[in-house]
Amino acid sequence: TVTISDLFSERSHFAWLLDLCLELSNNHPPEDEILHQYLVVAVCKAAAVLPALETEVCERVLRLVESSLKCVFLPTRVAAVHGLLYLLESFIHIKEEEPVSEVSNKTPDTRQRLLQMAREHISKHFPPESSAGQSEESQLVLYSLVLYIMEHSPQELPPEVQSQLLQLVISTSSSRQIVLYQALMQGLCRLVMAGVAGVWEAVTRLAMDRLGQSDPAVSLVALKLLLTCMYSGEYSKMRGEEGIVDPEQMVATIEKTSALFDRVKKGSPLEVECVCAVLPYLLADFFPASEVLTKVIGEFLSPHQPHHRPLSAVIFQVLSQACREDQLSLLQAWLVMSLHIFTQTLPVAMATWCLSCFFISASTNPWLRAIFPHVQSRMGKCTYEDRKLLCIAASDFYRQLTDVQQKETFVKTFKEAASTPRSPFADVIASL
């Protein structure tokens, strides 16, 4: 019946369910704990949907929940917490426009009794002393209750609950209880997005700490939480009045983006793919391109960087942003001055690929930019096709230069690098 109730579409259906289950609960022997665990869920679900209950019926529902929460049979306690959550949530959805007579039974006294039940249950069972003897479901529903109260009535819980919750996140991730860890992190995301007071700073530190873990199942969930914290707490604070950048906030945000770049350098391929997918948009939202250009390029050219290919997509987006922000002249000057880094310190195949990526990223030619994904896939190759792509990209970049001295430096650098006639750098000179 509890499962079928998901198909109910009329309040009369839930009224029938409530009457039936209360009657069964009253007449059925309490020793049949298996039946009673389903009855308490059904009763609470029906009571939560119905807008008006007689005082006597409401009292019977509350007593049933209260007794079930104290039951020694664990499945019944789990079912009672599920039911308690149904009833608590019903208060959130009471519409102000509903007639007073329909909601008169849902008085503050009833709500306080429910909160008191939740508070007593949490104080008795949270945090769990040990996972031994505790099912995963029982822990999940307990954490759901704690997080729900923290989100909607944080004043009902003692201050130490927050620190206990954060410690649970660390312990579940360390013991590889991934389902519990993910549920807790999802709950923290909700708390941050709801703007619960006193949560943001501690949760941000936790996300930064868990992001550094080697297990992708841990770090990727932390990535989601960190992004939630950044967009919920820092995005609106990055600029004060009249668009003035707050230096302290800028430093804090740079610290978090540095942690993301660190994951690109040290993470697994899956982590790197996920971080590089969000990093360009994050940088564009929080920083002008001129502020992060050096950082992004430095990470790309780092000798300890094992993931050049996914990071090249970040380069492409950041350089594109610089072009949109009228930073093309600055970008061209930097590339011309840095050409020797590519031609003298990198292997020929790698230099060919890197230069092609940079020239295309700094181009305003939409047709050339359209082939970037293909160029990105050519990493480490130096065939005729790659040399031809380099020549096309270099020629386009050279034609965009307006400063005569920059053009001379461009040609001089490639001539010095063209040690043999068959060098791809010699092909660049020939194509100009």
Tab-separated table of N, CA and C in Angstrom, residues 178-249:
chain	number	residue	atom	x	y	z
A	178	ILE	N	31.480	5.329	0.482
A	178	ILE	CA	31.262	6.334	-0.545
A	178	ILE	C	29.810	6.802	-0.594
A	179	VAL	N	28.869	5.892	-0.409
A	179	VAL	CA	27.455	6.288	-0.468
A	179	VAL	C	27.136	7.289	0.639
A	180	LEU	N	27.614	7.005	1.853
A	180	LEU	CA	27.384	7.927	2.966
A	180	LEU	C	28.105	9.247	2.732
A	181	TYR	N	29.328	9.150	2.233
A	181	TYR	CA	30.114	10.361	1.962
A	181	TYR	C	29.414	11.250	0.935
A	182	GLN	N	28.940	10.647	-0.142
A	182	GLN	CA	28.277	11.428	-1.183
A	182	GLN	C	26.984	12.057	-0.665
A	183	ALA	N	26.257	11.315	0.166
A	183	ALA	CA	25.013	11.861	0.717
A	183	ALA	C	25.296	13.056	1.628
A	184	LEU	N	26.327	12.941	2.450
A	184	LEU	CA	26.686	14.047	3.340
A	184	LEU	C	27.140	15.271	2.549
A	185	MET	N	27.937	15.039	1.526
A	185	MET	CA	28.418	16.164	0.718
A	185	MET	C	27.266	16.833	-0.034
A	186	GLN	N	26.319	16.030	-0.505
A	186	GLN	CA	25.145	16.605	-1.168
A	186	GLN	C	24.344	17.445	-0.182
A	187	GLY	N	24.238	16.962	1.044
A	187	GLY	CA	23.540	17.737	2.065
A	187	GLY	C	24.241	19.044	2.371
A	188	LEU	N	25.561	19.015	2.422
A	188	LEU	CA	26.316	20.249	2.659
A	188	LEU	C	26.130	21.231	1.503
A	189	CYS	N	26.031	20.704	0.290
A	189	CYS	CA	25.747	21.570	-0.868
A	189	CYS	C	24.435	22.318	-0.660
A	190	ARG	N	23.437	21.609	-0.180
A	190	ARG	CA	22.138	22.243	0.061
A	190	ARG	C	22.244	23.312	1.146
A	191	LEU	N	22.999	23.026	2.193
A	191	LEU	CA	23.152	24.012	3.268
A	191	LEU	C	23.822	25.281	2.749
A	192	VAL	N	24.833	25.103	1.917
A	192	VAL	CA	25.535	26.266	1.362
A	192	VAL	C	24.610	27.062	0.447
A	193	MET	N	23.888	26.356	-0.414
A	193	MET	CA	22.992	27.045	-1.343
A	193	MET	C	21.830	27.717	-0.619
A	194	ALA	N	21.424	27.140	0.509
A	194	ALA	CA	20.340	27.743	1.293
A	194	ALA	C	20.824	28.928	2.117
A	195	GLY	N	22.133	29.125	2.172
A	195	GLY	CA	22.678	30.261	2.909
A	195	GLY	C	22.584	30.120	4.414
A	196	VAL	N	22.685	28.891	4.913
A	196	VAL	CA	22.634	28.675	6.364
A	196	VAL	C	23.820	29.377	7.021
A	197	ALA	N	23.543	30.143	8.036
A	197	ALA	CA	24.576	30.961	8.675
A	197	ALA	C	25.655	30.096	9.318
A	198	GLY	N	26.901	30.535	9.180
A	198	GLY	CA	28.017	29.882	9.848
A	198	GLY	C	28.505	28.604	9.206
A	199	VAL	N	28.015	28.291	8.018
A	199	VAL	CA	28.357	27.023	7.374
A	199	VAL	C	29.405	27.201	6.285
A	200	TRP	N	29.326	28.304	5.548
A	200	TRP	CA	30.083	28.451	4.305
A	200	TRP	C	31.590	28.283	4.488
A	201	GLU	N	32.158	28.959	5.448
A	201	GLU	CA	33.619	28.949	5.594
A	201	GLU	C	34.147	27.560	5.932
A	202	ALA	N	33.504	26.897	6.894
A	202	ALA	CA	33.965	25.565	7.297
A	202	ALA	C	33.779	24.549	6.175
A	203	VAL	N	32.677	24.645	5.460
A	203	VAL	CA	32.417	23.712	4.365
A	203	VAL	C	33.399	23.946	3.218
A	204	THR	N	33.751	25.195	2.970
A	204	THR	CA	34.731	25.492	1.918
A	204	THR	C	36.081	24.869	2.244
A	205	ARG	N	36.500	24.994	3.493
A	205	ARG	CA	37.775	24.374	3.902
A	205	ARG	C	37.708	22.861	3.743
A	206	LEU	N	36.573	22.284	4.102
A	206	LEU	CA	36.405	20.837	3.958
A	206	LEU	C	36.494	20.426	2.487
A	207	ALA	N	35.839	21.176	1.615
A	207	ALA	CA	35.870	20.854	0.184
A	207	ALA	C	37.290	20.938	-0.362
A	208	MET	N	38.032	21.947	0.064
A	208	MET	CA	39.423	22.084	-0.378
A	208	MET	C	40.257	20.891	0.088
A	209	ASP	N	40.011	20.458	1.317
A	209	ASP	CA	40.769	19.331	1.869
A	209	ASP	C	40.443	18.028	1.139
A	210	ARG	N	39.168	17.774	0.914
A	210	ARG	CA	38.771	16.526	0.248
A	210	ARG	C	39.133	16.532	-1.240
A	211	LEU	N	39.240	17.712	-1.821
A	211	LEU	CA	39.619	17.793	-3.232
A	211	LEU	C	41.019	17.237	-3.459
A	212	GLY	N	41.855	17.311	-2.448
A	212	GLY	CA	43.224	16.836	-2.580
A	212	GLY	C	43.390	15.338	-2.414
A	213	GLN	N	42.302	14.606	-2.175
A	213	GLN	CA	42.395	13.161	-2.003
A	213	GLN	C	42.624	12.472	-3.345
A	214	SER	N	43.307	11.352	-3.302
A	214	SER	CA	43.675	10.658	-4.539
A	214	SER	C	42.530	9.858	-5.147
A	215	ASP	N	41.519	9.540	-4.356
A	215	ASP	CA	40.400	8.740	-4.849
A	215	ASP	C	39.426	9.636	-5.617
A	216	PRO	N	39.207	9.384	-6.906
A	216	PRO	CA	38.275	10.227	-7.669
A	216	PRO	C	36.862	10.246	-7.101
A	217	ALA	N	36.440	9.142	-6.490
A	217	ALA	CA	35.101	9.109	-5.903
A	217	ALA	C	34.959	10.118	-4.772
A	218	VAL	N	36.080	10.459	-4.147
A	218	VAL	CA	36.084	11.459	-3.075
A	218	VAL	C	36.302	12.856	-3.644
A	219	SER	N	37.294	13.001	-4.496
A	219	SER	CA	37.682	14.332	-4.965
A	219	SER	C	36.652	14.950	-5.907
A	220	LEU	N	35.994	14.142	-6.732
A	220	LEU	CA	35.031	14.709	-7.671
A	220	LEU	C	33.791	15.242	-6.957
A	221	VAL	N	33.384	14.571	-5.893
A	221	VAL	CA	32.268	15.090	-5.096
A	221	VAL	C	32.686	16.385	-4.405
A	222	ALA	N	33.945	16.419	-3.949
A	222	ALA	CA	34.460	17.643	-3.329
A	222	ALA	C	34.540	18.780	-4.339
A	223	LEU	N	34.839	18.453	-5.590
A	223	LEU	CA	34.872	19.478	-6.640
A	223	LEU	C	33.506	20.138	-6.781
A	224	LYS	N	32.471	19.340	-6.796
A	224	LYS	CA	31.113	19.887	-6.891
A	224	LYS	C	30.813	20.801	-5.710
A	225	LEU	N	31.199	20.369	-4.510
A	225	LEU	CA	30.944	21.180	-3.319
A	225	LEU	C	31.750	22.476	-3.356
A	226	LEU	N	33.001	22.393	-3.796
A	226	LEU	CA	33.832	23.590	-3.866
A	226	LEU	C	33.252	24.603	-4.849
A	227	LEU	N	32.799	24.127	-5.996
A	227	LEU	CA	32.184	25.032	-6.970
A	227	LEU	C	30.917	25.667	-6.398
A	228	THR	N	30.145	24.875	-5.661
A	228	THR	CA	28.946	25.419	-5.022
A	228	THR	C	29.313	26.520	-4.039
A	229	CYS	N	30.353	26.279	-3.253
A	229	CYS	CA	30.798	27.285	-2.280
A	229	CYS	C	31.278	28.553	-2.981
A	230	MET	N	32.023	28.382	-4.060
A	230	MET	CA	32.569	29.548	-4.756
A	230	MET	C	31.460	30.390	-5.373
A	231	TYR	N	30.516	29.748	-6.014
A	231	TYR	CA	29.455	30.513	-6.667
A	231	TYR	C	28.415	31.023	-5.675
A	232	SER	N	28.276	30.347	-4.544
A	232	SER	CA	27.303	30.800	-3.549
A	232	SER	C	27.867	31.897	-2.660
A	233	GLY	N	29.166	31.809	-2.353
A	233	GLY	CA	29.721	32.736	-1.379
A	233	GLY	C	30.628	33.797	-1.931
A	234	GLU	N	31.286	33.530	-3.070
A	234	GLU	CA	32.303	34.456	-3.551
A	234	GLU	C	31.915	35.186	-4.827
A	235	TYR	N	31.046	34.581	-5.606
A	235	TYR	CA	30.752	35.156	-6.915
A	235	TYR	C	30.199	36.576	-6.789
A	236	SER	N	29.284	36.776	-5.835
A	236	SER	CA	28.692	38.101	-5.664
A	236	SER	C	29.596	39.054	-4.901
A	237	LYS	N	30.634	38.502	-4.238
A	237	LYS	CA	31.528	39.346	-3.441
A	237	LYS	C	32.789	39.756	-4.194
A	238	MET	N	33.007	39.152	-5.360
A	238	MET	CA	34.246	39.434	-6.083
A	238	MET	C	34.370	40.903	-6.441
A	239	ARG	N	33.245	41.528	-6.721
A	239	ARG	CA	33.273	42.939	-7.078
A	239	ARG	C	32.369	43.708	-6.139
A	240	GLY	N	32.901	44.772	-5.613
A	240	GLY	CA	32.113	45.619	-4.734
A	240	GLY	C	31.337	46.636	-5.546
A	241	GLU	N	31.098	47.764	-4.961
A	241	GLU	CA	30.366	48.812	-5.654
A	241	GLU	C	31.183	49.325	-6.837
A	242	GLU	N	30.469	49.675	-7.896
A	242	GLU	CA	31.060	50.223	-9.118
A	242	GLU	C	32.070	49.267	-9.745
A	243	GLY	N	31.888	47.961	-9.506
A	243	GLY	CA	32.732	46.964	-10.163
A	243	GLY	C	34.155	46.910	-9.670
A	244	ILE	N	34.437	47.474	-8.490
A	244	ILE	CA	35.798	47.459	-7.953
A	244	ILE	C	36.096	46.080	-7.377
A	245	VAL	N	37.227	45.515	-7.772
A	245	VAL	CA	37.594	44.180	-7.314
A	245	VAL	C	38.086	44.242	-5.873
A	246	ASP	N	37.577	43.337	-5.059
A	246	ASP	CA	38.019	43.226	-3.673
A	246	ASP	C	39.315	42.409	-3.647
A	247	PRO	N	40.458	43.004	-3.288
A	247	PRO	CA	41.742	42.281	-3.350
A	247	PRO	C	41.772	41.034	-2.467
A	248	GLU	N	41.224	41.121	-1.256
A	248	GLU	CA	41.239	39.965	-0.359
A	248	GLU	C	40.420	38.815	-0.933
A	249	GLN	N	39.281	39.151	-1.502
A	249	GLN	CA	38.445	38.115	-2.095
A	249	GLN	C	39.128	37.511	-3.313
